[in-house]
Short mmCIF file of N, CA and C in Angstrom, two decimals:
data_model
loop_
_atom_site.label_atom_id
_atom_site.label_comp_id
_atom_site.label_asym_id
_atom_site.label_seq_id
_atom_site.Cartn_x
_atom_site.Cartn_y
_atom_site.Cartn_z
N GLN A 21 6.37 16.49 3.58
CA GLN A 21 5.09 15.93 4.20
C GLN A 21 5.23 14.51 3.84
N THR A 22 4.99 13.45 4.59
CA THR A 22 5.04 12.16 4.45
C THR A 22 3.86 11.58 4.76
N CYS A 23 3.26 10.61 4.30
CA CYS A 23 2.18 9.98 4.98
C CYS A 23 2.44 8.33 5.02
N ALA A 24 1.86 7.59 5.58
CA ALA A 24 1.94 6.04 5.52
C ALA A 24 0.86 5.37 4.60
N LEU A 25 1.52 4.85 3.64
CA LEU A 25 0.58 4.09 2.82
C LEU A 25 -0.13 2.88 3.27
N PRO A 26 -1.66 2.58 3.02
CA PRO A 26 -2.06 1.72 3.17
C PRO A 26 -1.35 0.34 2.65
N ILE A 27 -1.39 -0.93 3.29
CA ILE A 27 -0.92 -1.91 2.48
C ILE A 27 -1.93 -3.02 2.57
N LEU A 28 -2.14 -3.35 1.54
CA LEU A 28 -3.36 -4.59 1.47
C LEU A 28 -2.64 -5.70 2.11
N LYS A 29 -3.06 -6.59 2.96
CA LYS A 29 -3.16 -7.60 3.30
C LYS A 29 -4.23 -8.53 4.14
N ILE A 30 -4.68 -9.65 3.17
CA ILE A 30 -5.82 -10.41 3.59
C ILE A 30 -5.36 -11.75 3.88
N GLU A 31 -5.45 -11.99 4.90
CA GLU A 31 -4.78 -13.33 5.60
C GLU A 31 -5.99 -14.45 6.23
N THR A 32 -5.74 -15.72 5.77
CA THR A 32 -6.70 -16.89 6.24
C THR A 32 -5.58 -17.80 6.80
N GLN A 33 -6.09 -19.02 7.12
CA GLN A 33 -5.16 -19.93 7.58
C GLN A 33 -4.41 -20.46 6.52
N ARG A 34 -4.83 -20.72 5.25
CA ARG A 34 -4.45 -21.20 4.03
C ARG A 34 -3.90 -20.18 2.89
N LEU A 35 -4.22 -18.80 3.07
CA LEU A 35 -3.79 -18.13 1.96
C LEU A 35 -3.58 -16.51 2.58
N ILE A 36 -2.59 -15.98 2.04
CA ILE A 36 -2.22 -14.61 2.39
C ILE A 36 -2.22 -13.80 0.76
N LEU A 37 -3.12 -12.84 0.84
CA LEU A 37 -3.05 -11.81 -0.17
C LEU A 37 -2.33 -10.44 0.13
N ARG A 38 -1.57 -9.97 -0.52
CA ARG A 38 -0.71 -8.75 0.12
C ARG A 38 -0.27 -8.06 -1.35
N ASP A 39 -0.02 -6.92 -1.22
CA ASP A 39 0.56 -6.20 -2.29
C ASP A 39 2.10 -6.76 -2.65
N TYR A 40 2.59 -6.35 -3.92
CA TYR A 40 4.03 -6.90 -4.53
C TYR A 40 4.79 -6.28 -3.62
N ARG A 41 6.00 -6.70 -3.52
CA ARG A 41 7.18 -5.93 -2.79
C ARG A 41 8.42 -6.32 -3.86
N PRO A 42 9.55 -5.47 -3.67
CA PRO A 42 10.52 -5.77 -4.76
C PRO A 42 11.14 -7.07 -4.43
N GLU A 43 11.02 -7.84 -3.19
CA GLU A 43 11.51 -8.98 -2.96
C GLU A 43 10.85 -10.12 -3.59
N ASP A 44 9.65 -10.02 -4.25
CA ASP A 44 9.00 -10.97 -4.69
C ASP A 44 9.36 -11.14 -6.14
N LEU A 45 10.44 -10.56 -6.67
CA LEU A 45 10.86 -10.78 -8.03
C LEU A 45 11.15 -12.25 -8.73
N GLU A 46 12.09 -12.79 -7.60
CA GLU A 46 12.17 -14.25 -8.12
C GLU A 46 10.98 -15.14 -8.44
N ILE A 47 10.05 -15.36 -7.42
CA ILE A 47 8.87 -16.01 -7.67
C ILE A 47 7.73 -15.34 -8.72
N TYR A 48 7.78 -13.96 -8.93
CA TYR A 48 7.21 -13.23 -10.16
C TYR A 48 7.78 -13.66 -11.15
N TYR A 49 9.08 -13.65 -11.41
CA TYR A 49 9.87 -14.12 -12.68
C TYR A 49 9.27 -15.65 -12.79
N THR A 50 9.29 -16.48 -11.98
CA THR A 50 8.80 -17.78 -12.35
C THR A 50 7.64 -18.08 -12.97
N LEU A 51 6.65 -17.20 -12.25
CA LEU A 51 5.12 -17.37 -12.81
C LEU A 51 4.84 -16.73 -14.10
N LYS A 52 5.80 -15.43 -14.27
CA LYS A 52 5.79 -14.68 -15.55
C LYS A 52 6.25 -15.46 -16.88
N ALA A 53 7.16 -16.37 -16.45
CA ALA A 53 8.07 -17.15 -17.46
C ALA A 53 7.51 -18.27 -17.91
N GLU A 54 6.44 -18.87 -17.29
CA GLU A 54 5.55 -20.14 -17.46
C GLU A 54 4.62 -19.84 -18.53
N PRO A 55 4.92 -20.47 -19.59
CA PRO A 55 3.99 -20.25 -20.84
C PRO A 55 2.36 -20.96 -20.24
N THR A 56 2.40 -21.89 -19.61
CA THR A 56 1.17 -22.49 -19.34
C THR A 56 0.34 -21.59 -18.44
N VAL A 57 0.83 -20.92 -17.64
CA VAL A 57 -0.01 -19.94 -16.68
C VAL A 57 -0.70 -18.91 -17.73
N TRP A 58 0.21 -18.42 -18.90
CA TRP A 58 -0.31 -17.33 -19.73
C TRP A 58 -1.52 -17.84 -20.65
N GLU A 59 -1.42 -19.14 -20.82
CA GLU A 59 -2.16 -19.58 -21.92
C GLU A 59 -3.79 -19.48 -21.24
N ASP A 60 -3.65 -19.71 -20.18
CA ASP A 60 -5.13 -19.68 -19.45
C ASP A 60 -5.75 -18.21 -19.18
N LEU A 61 -4.60 -17.53 -19.25
CA LEU A 61 -4.78 -15.93 -18.50
C LEU A 61 -4.87 -15.09 -19.76
N GLY A 62 -4.61 -15.47 -20.97
CA GLY A 62 -4.61 -14.69 -22.17
C GLY A 62 -3.48 -13.76 -22.32
N GLY A 63 -2.43 -13.93 -21.60
CA GLY A 63 -1.28 -12.98 -21.59
C GLY A 63 -0.10 -13.74 -22.48
N ALA A 64 1.03 -12.91 -22.28
CA ALA A 64 2.12 -13.60 -22.78
C ALA A 64 3.41 -13.81 -21.56
N ALA A 65 4.00 -14.79 -21.71
CA ALA A 65 5.22 -15.12 -20.88
C ALA A 65 6.29 -14.16 -21.15
N VAL A 66 7.08 -13.88 -20.10
CA VAL A 66 8.09 -13.13 -20.22
C VAL A 66 9.38 -14.19 -20.62
N HIS A 67 10.38 -13.50 -21.27
CA HIS A 67 11.61 -14.62 -21.63
C HIS A 67 12.84 -13.84 -20.84
N GLN A 68 12.77 -12.93 -20.24
CA GLN A 68 14.18 -12.29 -19.47
C GLN A 68 13.72 -12.06 -18.08
N LYS A 69 14.68 -12.15 -17.06
CA LYS A 69 14.45 -11.70 -15.90
C LYS A 69 14.07 -10.19 -15.68
N GLY A 70 14.74 -9.36 -16.82
CA GLY A 70 15.02 -8.07 -16.75
C GLY A 70 13.25 -7.64 -17.10
N GLU A 71 12.79 -8.40 -18.12
CA GLU A 71 11.20 -8.03 -18.42
C GLU A 71 10.28 -8.25 -17.22
N ALA A 72 10.47 -9.19 -16.43
CA ALA A 72 9.70 -9.36 -15.19
C ALA A 72 9.99 -8.22 -14.38
N ALA A 73 11.15 -7.96 -14.08
CA ALA A 73 11.66 -6.85 -13.20
C ALA A 73 11.16 -5.39 -13.29
N LYS A 74 10.73 -5.22 -14.70
CA LYS A 74 10.34 -3.96 -15.26
C LYS A 74 8.68 -4.19 -14.72
N LEU A 75 8.09 -5.18 -15.31
CA LEU A 75 6.67 -5.52 -14.84
C LEU A 75 6.25 -5.20 -13.39
N LEU A 76 7.32 -6.00 -12.67
CA LEU A 76 6.84 -5.84 -11.12
C LEU A 76 7.36 -4.54 -10.80
N GLY A 77 8.21 -3.72 -11.09
CA GLY A 77 8.39 -2.26 -10.76
C GLY A 77 6.90 -1.48 -11.07
N ASP A 78 6.63 -1.75 -12.31
CA ASP A 78 5.45 -0.99 -12.91
C ASP A 78 4.06 -1.13 -12.07
N THR A 79 4.14 -2.57 -11.60
CA THR A 79 2.84 -2.97 -11.00
C THR A 79 3.11 -2.23 -9.52
N ILE A 80 4.27 -2.15 -8.76
CA ILE A 80 4.42 -1.73 -7.70
C ILE A 80 4.13 -0.20 -7.64
N ALA A 81 4.81 0.61 -8.65
CA ALA A 81 4.23 1.97 -8.72
C ALA A 81 2.96 2.06 -8.72
N SER A 82 2.23 1.38 -9.70
CA SER A 82 0.83 1.45 -9.84
C SER A 82 0.00 1.25 -8.50
N GLN A 83 0.39 0.42 -7.87
CA GLN A 83 -0.07 0.12 -6.35
C GLN A 83 0.13 1.33 -5.67
N ILE A 84 1.36 1.94 -5.30
CA ILE A 84 1.25 3.22 -4.68
C ILE A 84 0.73 4.48 -5.14
N SER A 85 0.60 4.55 -6.39
CA SER A 85 -0.06 5.66 -7.15
C SER A 85 -1.68 5.72 -6.53
N SER A 86 -2.12 4.22 -6.92
CA SER A 86 -3.54 3.98 -6.39
C SER A 86 -3.94 4.08 -4.89
N ASP A 87 -2.81 4.09 -4.01
CA ASP A 87 -3.05 3.92 -2.88
C ASP A 87 -3.19 5.63 -2.20
N THR A 88 -2.19 6.41 -3.14
CA THR A 88 -2.27 8.07 -2.71
C THR A 88 -3.17 8.76 -3.51
N GLY A 89 -3.76 8.00 -4.47
CA GLY A 89 -4.37 8.91 -5.43
C GLY A 89 -5.84 9.28 -5.35
#
């Protein structure tokens, strides 16, 4: 049995908020690798694209499990 997962998408004229997708890796890595972003957020920047890919995969998996859970 399969079910359609709800997809988060909120859109205004100037902003679109939506769930992460695998094709977001390039921009996700760019943000995760920028130390000045993480100074304000209290996290740590990643140093390799593979780290960002794992974090993005974990985030997407979490989105999926929370949608079905």
